[in-house]
Every structure is written in structure tokens, then in C-alpha cells.
């Protein structure tokens, strides 16, 4: 299902039917939610009024639409068509879908983040086992790669509220699961080659810039609570101490998945949830006991 929470009390379910949901995204004005919902194994984009005053509305038809993100003016939803692997958008109040990108052979395009002024769309180009970051400039409809930003897993790029910075996740396939070179990074936009890494907690992925610009949310690991790290950008980038939001919704997403949560303008979090409506969420964990036989010998010595 889908849940919403403020981090201070337990999350509550939204008034939506249980289903297979993915990639929830809140409109910039905080009024609507766009989400991928799969029925009979084929995804479409649905919208939902976060006030809870109306039923979910289906935006796309025929299956094969996923990864919704909102335009800067909250009037359109941008998404990937699984039929041609390109990026399209359409108005939420009705209209004809319009193509934004055309992938080359063996490419797949996925929308990531619109700049706050609506002039640029950041999107991921997947080719083989590599995701690289590209930008579409709306003034001339041209696309080009952005710096050397690549990842073997989800980039989850997010613009800062002022549009001058981006945060993203990066994983080197050859670096190993616990590589120090994987995690959440911040760069100026347009990129200059300079970057800073957010304080490392575990695996660290799926960043989302806080609406007030003063922090970055990210997922340390699938079974761990969301982390919020304060950030100061001027005169230079300085990160504060990360804090685990233990009562915030727990998306439970792997780094291979798409980001399963989003943040409202007022700071509340909406998230997918694998629990049933109204059930408490308990993070899963594995515990490893070392020298177990030595402990057993001490507690129960053989005769």
C-alpha cells in the first residue's frame, strides 16, 4: 500500500486500494501524488489527491508507463514508456501524450528530476550495465550527457530547490557492495567536476533533497530507517550529523530498485509499504554471532 508520515508518529495508510505500487512522486505544489500501479502485471500511471477527498485517477492507459515525475508547474507528469523505452509527458487535466526523448538502439531512458524553473530535465540513459546522466534542454529540445556521472545502479538524481545543485547515488560495479566509493554525492549544476560525498552510513542510495534546501534524505540500507543529513552549501559544502528517522515510513527498497518514497513541501514523507494497512513496521535485521562454540563451551562445559 502507500503510507504517509511526519517522522514524529507512526505512518498512516493513504485511502487507496492495496496494489503493486512503485515510484511515488509528489507534485511541487504538494497537492497530488503520481505513482506507478501495476494491474495484471502491466504498469500505468495513476494520480491521487493527497487531501484524501477523491478516488485515484488513472492517467495513462494500455499498460507500459512507469517512473512518473512532475513538471515544475505541477501540470504535467513525465514518465517512461516501456514500449519504446523513451520519455513522454502529458497534462493531468487531459491532453495528448508528447514524446520528449528517443532512445538509440539498446538504450533505455528514465526521467529523474526537472529543474525548478522547468527549463531542463535530468534523465538516466541505461545502456548495458551502466546508467549515465543526461539532460534535455527544453528551449531547443536537445539532449547531452552531464559530466562523468555514472552508476551501475539507480542514479536517483534530485535537484536542490534553487536548481544550482544536484544530489545522486553512484555505485561502481567493480567496487564491491561495501565500497567506500559508493554512496550519495553532491555536485554543482551544471557540473564542474567537483563533488562531495554525504556522510557514509552503510550502502547509501535514493537521495531526495529536502524541500527547504537544508538537508538531503537517503536510504542507508533496505532494512534501515531513512536518514536526513543537514547540508550547508555556502560558502562551501558542509554536511551536518546524519540522523535516522526511526518513525518515518520505511520504503524497504534495494539500491537496484527505483526510489520508493518522496517528500511533501511540508516535510511529510509518502512511501510504498509492504505491510498491510494499519500494521506497524518493524525493520528486519540479521544478527551474526561470532565465536559461538567458545561461548557454548563456557556456558555448558563438557564433562
PDB file of N, CA, C and O in Angstrom, residues 253-298:
ATOM      1  N   UNK A 253      13.345  -0.458   0.057  1.00  0.00           N
ATOM      2  CA  UNK A 253      13.806  -0.626  -1.313  1.00  0.00           C
ATOM      3  C   UNK A 253      15.296  -0.951  -1.371  1.00  0.00           C
ATOM      4  O   UNK A 253      16.090  -0.413  -0.594  1.00  0.00           O
ATOM      5  N   UNK A 254      15.672  -1.805  -2.312  1.00  0.00           N
ATOM      6  CA  UNK A 254      17.075  -2.085  -2.582  1.00  0.00           C
ATOM      7  C   UNK A 254      17.656  -0.996  -3.483  1.00  0.00           C
ATOM      8  O   UNK A 254      16.919  -0.244  -4.135  1.00  0.00           O
ATOM      9  N   UNK A 255      18.991  -0.949  -3.543  1.00  0.00           N
ATOM     10  CA  UNK A 255      19.634   0.054  -4.399  1.00  0.00           C
ATOM     11  C   UNK A 255      19.384  -0.214  -5.873  1.00  0.00           C
ATOM     12  O   UNK A 255      19.518   0.684  -6.706  1.00  0.00           O
ATOM     13  N   UNK A 256      19.016  -1.445  -6.217  1.00  0.00           N
ATOM     14  CA  UNK A 256      18.682  -1.778  -7.599  1.00  0.00           C
ATOM     15  C   UNK A 256      17.292  -1.285  -7.973  1.00  0.00           C
ATOM     16  O   UNK A 256      16.973  -1.166  -9.158  1.00  0.00           O
ATOM     17  N   UNK A 257      16.445  -1.016  -6.978  1.00  0.00           N
ATOM     18  CA  UNK A 257      15.087  -0.553  -7.225  1.00  0.00           C
ATOM     19  C   UNK A 257      15.066   0.943  -7.502  1.00  0.00           C
ATOM     20  O   UNK A 257      16.059   1.645  -7.321  1.00  0.00           O
ATOM     21  N   UNK A 258      13.905   1.446  -7.916  1.00  0.00           N
ATOM     22  CA  UNK A 258      13.711   2.886  -8.007  1.00  0.00           C
ATOM     23  C   UNK A 258      13.340   3.420  -6.621  1.00  0.00           C
ATOM     24  O   UNK A 258      12.898   2.673  -5.753  1.00  0.00           O
ATOM     25  N   UNK A 259      13.536   4.733  -6.423  1.00  0.00           N
ATOM     26  CA  UNK A 259      13.251   5.317  -5.113  1.00  0.00           C
ATOM     27  C   UNK A 259      11.787   5.135  -4.763  1.00  0.00           C
ATOM     28  O   UNK A 259      10.902   5.492  -5.540  1.00  0.00           O
ATOM     29  N   UNK A 260      11.518   4.603  -3.576  1.00  0.00           N
ATOM     30  CA  UNK A 260      10.165   4.251  -3.174  1.00  0.00           C
ATOM     31  C   UNK A 260       9.519   5.231  -2.214  1.00  0.00           C
ATOM     32  O   UNK A 260       8.552   4.879  -1.540  1.00  0.00           O
ATOM     33  N   UNK A 261      10.024   6.462  -2.136  1.00  0.00           N
ATOM     34  CA  UNK A 261       9.426   7.458  -1.240  1.00  0.00           C
ATOM     35  C   UNK A 261       9.590   8.840  -1.859  1.00  0.00           C
ATOM     36  O   UNK A 261      10.382   9.045  -2.789  1.00  0.00           O
ATOM     37  N   UNK A 262       8.863   9.807  -1.334  1.00  0.00           N
ATOM     38  CA  UNK A 262       9.040  11.203  -1.728  1.00  0.00           C
ATOM     39  C   UNK A 262       8.673  12.088  -0.548  1.00  0.00           C
ATOM     40  O   UNK A 262       8.073  11.619   0.435  1.00  0.00           O
ATOM     41  N   UNK A 263       9.033  13.367  -0.642  1.00  0.00           N
ATOM     42  CA  UNK A 263       8.844  14.300   0.461  1.00  0.00           C
ATOM     43  C   UNK A 263       7.922  15.429   0.020  1.00  0.00           C
ATOM     44  O   UNK A 263       8.124  16.032  -1.042  1.00  0.00           O
ATOM     45  N   UNK A 264       6.913  15.718   0.832  1.00  0.00           N
ATOM     46  CA  UNK A 264       5.990  16.808   0.566  1.00  0.00           C
ATOM     47  C   UNK A 264       6.637  18.144   0.910  1.00  0.00           C
ATOM     48  O   UNK A 264       7.606  18.194   1.673  1.00  0.00           O
ATOM     49  N   UNK A 265       6.116  19.264   0.380  1.00  0.00           N
ATOM     50  CA  UNK A 265       6.665  20.576   0.721  1.00  0.00           C
ATOM     51  C   UNK A 265       6.678  20.866   2.221  1.00  0.00           C
ATOM     52  O   UNK A 265       7.537  21.608   2.707  1.00  0.00           O
ATOM     53  N   UNK A 266       5.730  20.259   2.984  1.00  0.00           N
ATOM     54  CA  UNK A 266       5.697  20.499   4.427  1.00  0.00           C
ATOM     55  C   UNK A 266       6.588  19.535   5.207  1.00  0.00           C
ATOM     56  O   UNK A 266       6.604  19.562   6.441  1.00  0.00           O
ATOM     57  N   UNK A 267       7.351  18.676   4.508  1.00  0.00           N
ATOM     58  CA  UNK A 267       8.291  17.782   5.168  1.00  0.00           C
ATOM     59  C   UNK A 267       7.767  16.395   5.446  1.00  0.00           C
ATOM     60  O   UNK A 267       8.533  15.518   5.850  1.00  0.00           O
ATOM     61  N   UNK A 268       6.468  16.143   5.233  1.00  0.00           N
ATOM     62  CA  UNK A 268       5.956  14.792   5.417  1.00  0.00           C
ATOM     63  C   UNK A 268       6.466  13.870   4.312  1.00  0.00           C
ATOM     64  O   UNK A 268       6.845  14.332   3.237  1.00  0.00           O
ATOM     65  N   UNK A 269       6.463  12.579   4.606  1.00  0.00           N
ATOM     66  CA  UNK A 269       7.005  11.596   3.679  1.00  0.00           C
ATOM     67  C   UNK A 269       5.903  10.643   3.254  1.00  0.00           C
ATOM     68  O   UNK A 269       5.152  10.129   4.096  1.00  0.00           O
ATOM     69  N   UNK A 270       5.809  10.408   1.952  1.00  0.00           N
ATOM     70  CA  UNK A 270       4.908   9.395   1.421  1.00  0.00           C
ATOM     71  C   UNK A 270       5.757   8.267   0.868  1.00  0.00           C
ATOM     72  O   UNK A 270       6.808   8.502   0.272  1.00  0.00           O
ATOM     73  N   UNK A 271       5.327   7.039   1.093  1.00  0.00           N
ATOM     74  CA  UNK A 271       6.189   5.900   0.785  1.00  0.00           C
ATOM     75  C   UNK A 271       5.363   4.671   0.425  1.00  0.00           C
ATOM     76  O   UNK A 271       4.227   4.512   0.891  1.00  0.00           O
ATOM     77  N   UNK A 272       5.941   3.807  -0.399  1.00  0.00           N
ATOM     78  CA  UNK A 272       5.370   2.475  -0.560  1.00  0.00           C
ATOM     79  C   UNK A 272       5.617   1.706   0.732  1.00  0.00           C
ATOM     80  O   UNK A 272       6.536   2.013   1.493  1.00  0.00           O
ATOM     81  N   UNK A 273       4.787   0.719   0.991  1.00  0.00           N
ATOM     82  CA  UNK A 273       4.919  -0.077   2.204  1.00  0.00           C
ATOM     83  C   UNK A 273       4.486  -1.504   1.912  1.00  0.00           C
ATOM     84  O   UNK A 273       3.442  -1.723   1.299  1.00  0.00           O
ATOM     85  N   UNK A 274       5.287  -2.450   2.348  1.00  0.00           N
ATOM     86  CA  UNK A 274       4.943  -3.850   2.135  1.00  0.00           C
ATOM     87  C   UNK A 274       4.054  -4.404   3.236  1.00  0.00           C
ATOM     88  O   UNK A 274       3.646  -5.541   3.185  1.00  0.00           O
ATOM     89  N   UNK A 275       3.778  -3.598   4.265  1.00  0.00           N
ATOM     90  CA  UNK A 275       2.909  -4.058   5.340  1.00  0.00           C
ATOM     91  C   UNK A 275       1.455  -3.829   4.962  1.00  0.00           C
ATOM     92  O   UNK A 275       1.136  -3.032   4.093  1.00  0.00           O
ATOM     93  N   UNK A 276       0.559  -4.527   5.647  1.00  0.00           N
ATOM     94  CA  UNK A 276      -0.861  -4.298   5.423  1.00  0.00           C
ATOM     95  C   UNK A 276      -1.288  -3.023   6.110  1.00  0.00           C
ATOM     96  O   UNK A 276      -0.642  -2.534   7.025  1.00  0.00           O
ATOM     97  N   UNK A 277      -2.389  -2.465   5.660  1.00  0.00           N
ATOM     98  CA  UNK A 277      -2.867  -1.195   6.198  1.00  0.00           C
ATOM     99  C   UNK A 277      -3.040  -1.271   7.707  1.00  0.00           C
ATOM    100  O   UNK A 277      -3.651  -2.181   8.237  1.00  0.00           O
ATOM    101  N   UNK A 278      -2.462  -0.278   8.393  1.00  0.00           N
ATOM    102  CA  UNK A 278      -2.619  -0.184   9.831  1.00  0.00           C
ATOM    103  C   UNK A 278      -1.628  -0.994  10.625  1.00  0.00           C
ATOM    104  O   UNK A 278      -1.560  -0.872  11.843  1.00  0.00           O
ATOM    105  N   UNK A 279      -0.839  -1.837   9.964  1.00  0.00           N
ATOM    106  CA  UNK A 279       0.117  -2.665  10.707  1.00  0.00           C
ATOM    107  C   UNK A 279       1.372  -1.877  10.989  1.00  0.00           C
ATOM    108  O   UNK A 279       1.795  -1.043  10.209  1.00  0.00           O
ATOM    109  N   UNK A 280       1.980  -2.146  12.135  1.00  0.00           N
ATOM    110  CA  UNK A 280       3.238  -1.478  12.474  1.00  0.00           C
ATOM    111  C   UNK A 280       4.363  -2.020  11.612  1.00  0.00           C
ATOM    112  O   UNK A 280       4.337  -3.159  11.170  1.00  0.00           O
ATOM    113  N   UNK A 281       5.366  -1.180  11.349  1.00  0.00           N
ATOM    114  CA  UNK A 281       6.500  -1.589  10.539  1.00  0.00           C
ATOM    115  C   UNK A 281       7.679  -1.892  11.449  1.00  0.00           C
ATOM    116  O   UNK A 281       8.078  -1.073  12.260  1.00  0.00           O
ATOM    117  N   UNK A 282       8.233  -3.079  11.311  1.00  0.00           N
ATOM    118  CA  UNK A 282       9.380  -3.455  12.101  1.00  0.00           C
ATOM    119  C   UNK A 282      10.552  -3.734  11.166  1.00  0.00           C
ATOM    120  O   UNK A 282      10.460  -4.623  10.321  1.00  0.00           O
ATOM    121  N   UNK A 283      11.648  -2.969  11.247  1.00  0.00           N
ATOM    122  CA  UNK A 283      12.782  -3.227  10.373  1.00  0.00           C
ATOM    123  C   UNK A 283      13.322  -4.639  10.584  1.00  0.00           C
ATOM    124  O   UNK A 283      13.459  -5.102  11.717  1.00  0.00           O
ATOM    125  N   UNK A 284      13.591  -5.333   9.476  1.00  0.00           N
ATOM    126  CA  UNK A 284      14.190  -6.649   9.549  1.00  0.00           C
ATOM    127  C   UNK A 284      15.690  -6.521   9.703  1.00  0.00           C
ATOM    128  O   UNK A 284      16.297  -5.586   9.219  1.00  0.00           O
ATOM    129  N   UNK A 285      16.320  -7.469  10.390  1.00  0.00           N
ATOM    130  CA  UNK A 285      17.769  -7.435  10.529  1.00  0.00           C
ATOM    131  C   UNK A 285      18.287  -8.848  10.725  1.00  0.00           C
ATOM    132  O   UNK A 285      17.575  -9.744  11.162  1.00  0.00           O
ATOM    133  N   UNK A 286      19.545  -9.026  10.345  1.00  0.00           N
ATOM    134  CA  UNK A 286      20.258 -10.267  10.598  1.00  0.00           C
ATOM    135  C   UNK A 286      21.295  -9.996  11.685  1.00  0.00           C
ATOM    136  O   UNK A 286      21.956  -8.966  11.667  1.00  0.00           O
ATOM    137  N   UNK A 287      21.434 -10.919  12.618  1.00  0.00           N
ATOM    138  CA  UNK A 287      22.465 -10.801  13.640  1.00  0.00           C
ATOM    139  C   UNK A 287      23.424 -11.974  13.509  1.00  0.00           C
ATOM    140  O   UNK A 287      23.002 -13.122  13.415  1.00  0.00           O
ATOM    141  N   UNK A 288      24.695 -11.660  13.505  1.00  0.00           N
ATOM    142  CA  UNK A 288      25.733 -12.672  13.367  1.00  0.00           C
ATOM    143  C   UNK A 288      26.437 -12.829  14.709  1.00  0.00           C
ATOM    144  O   UNK A 288      26.900 -11.847  15.295  1.00  0.00           O
ATOM    145  N   UNK A 289      26.498 -14.053  15.195  1.00  0.00           N
ATOM    146  CA  UNK A 289      27.159 -14.341  16.465  1.00  0.00           C
ATOM    147  C   UNK A 289      28.528 -14.950  16.161  1.00  0.00           C
ATOM    148  O   UNK A 289      28.629 -15.974  15.474  1.00  0.00           O
ATOM    149  N   UNK A 290      29.568 -14.311  16.662  1.00  0.00           N
ATOM    150  CA  UNK A 290      30.933 -14.795  16.466  1.00  0.00           C
ATOM    151  C   UNK A 290      31.375 -15.651  17.648  1.00  0.00           C
ATOM    152  O   UNK A 290      30.922 -15.447  18.780  1.00  0.00           O
ATOM    153  N   UNK A 291      32.255 -16.593  17.373  1.00  0.00           N
ATOM    154  CA  UNK A 291      32.822 -17.466  18.430  1.00  0.00           C
ATOM    155  C   UNK A 291      31.723 -18.154  19.238  1.00  0.00           C
ATOM    156  O   UNK A 291      31.798 -18.279  20.460  1.00  0.00           O
ATOM    157  N   UNK A 292      30.711 -18.633  18.560  1.00  0.00           N
ATOM    158  CA  UNK A 292      29.560 -19.216  19.234  1.00  0.00           C
ATOM    159  C   UNK A 292      29.951 -20.471  20.017  1.00  0.00           C
ATOM    160  O   UNK A 292      29.489 -20.681  21.140  1.00  0.00           O
ATOM    161  N   UNK A 293      30.838 -21.295  19.441  1.00  0.00           N
ATOM    162  CA  UNK A 293      31.228 -22.528  20.127  1.00  0.00           C
ATOM    163  C   UNK A 293      32.006 -22.231  21.409  1.00  0.00           C
ATOM    164  O   UNK A 293      31.882 -22.933  22.408  1.00  0.00           O
ATOM    165  N   UNK A 294      32.825 -21.186  21.397  1.00  0.00           N
ATOM    166  CA  UNK A 294      33.566 -20.818  22.605  1.00  0.00           C
ATOM    167  C   UNK A 294      32.602 -20.398  23.710  1.00  0.00           C
ATOM    168  O   UNK A 294      32.773 -20.732  24.882  1.00  0.00           O
ATOM    169  N   UNK A 295      31.581 -19.653  23.337  1.00  0.00           N
ATOM    170  CA  UNK A 295      30.581 -19.244  24.318  1.00  0.00           C
ATOM    171  C   UNK A 295      29.826 -20.468  24.847  1.00  0.00           C
ATOM    172  O   UNK A 295      29.515 -20.557  26.040  1.00  0.00           O
ATOM    173  N   UNK A 296      29.534 -21.407  23.962  1.00  0.00           N
ATOM    174  CA  UNK A 296      28.837 -22.619  24.380  1.00  0.00           C
ATOM    175  C   UNK A 296      29.680 -23.419  25.356  1.00  0.00           C
ATOM    176  O   UNK A 296      29.173 -23.932  26.373  1.00  0.00           O
ATOM    177  N   UNK A 297      30.978 -23.520  25.085  1.00  0.00           N
ATOM    178  CA  UNK A 297      31.891 -24.284  25.987  1.00  0.00           C
ATOM    179  C   UNK A 297      31.922 -23.623  27.372  1.00  0.00           C
ATOM    180  O   UNK A 297      31.989 -24.311  28.396  1.00  0.00           O
ATOM    181  N   UNK A 298      31.899 -22.283  27.389  1.00  0.00           N
ATOM    182  CA  UNK A 298      31.946 -21.583  28.670  1.00  0.00           C
ATOM    183  C   UNK A 298      30.679 -21.798  29.472  1.00  0.00           C
ATOM    184  O   UNK A 298      30.708 -21.997  30.693  1.00  0.00           O
TER     185      UNK A 298
END
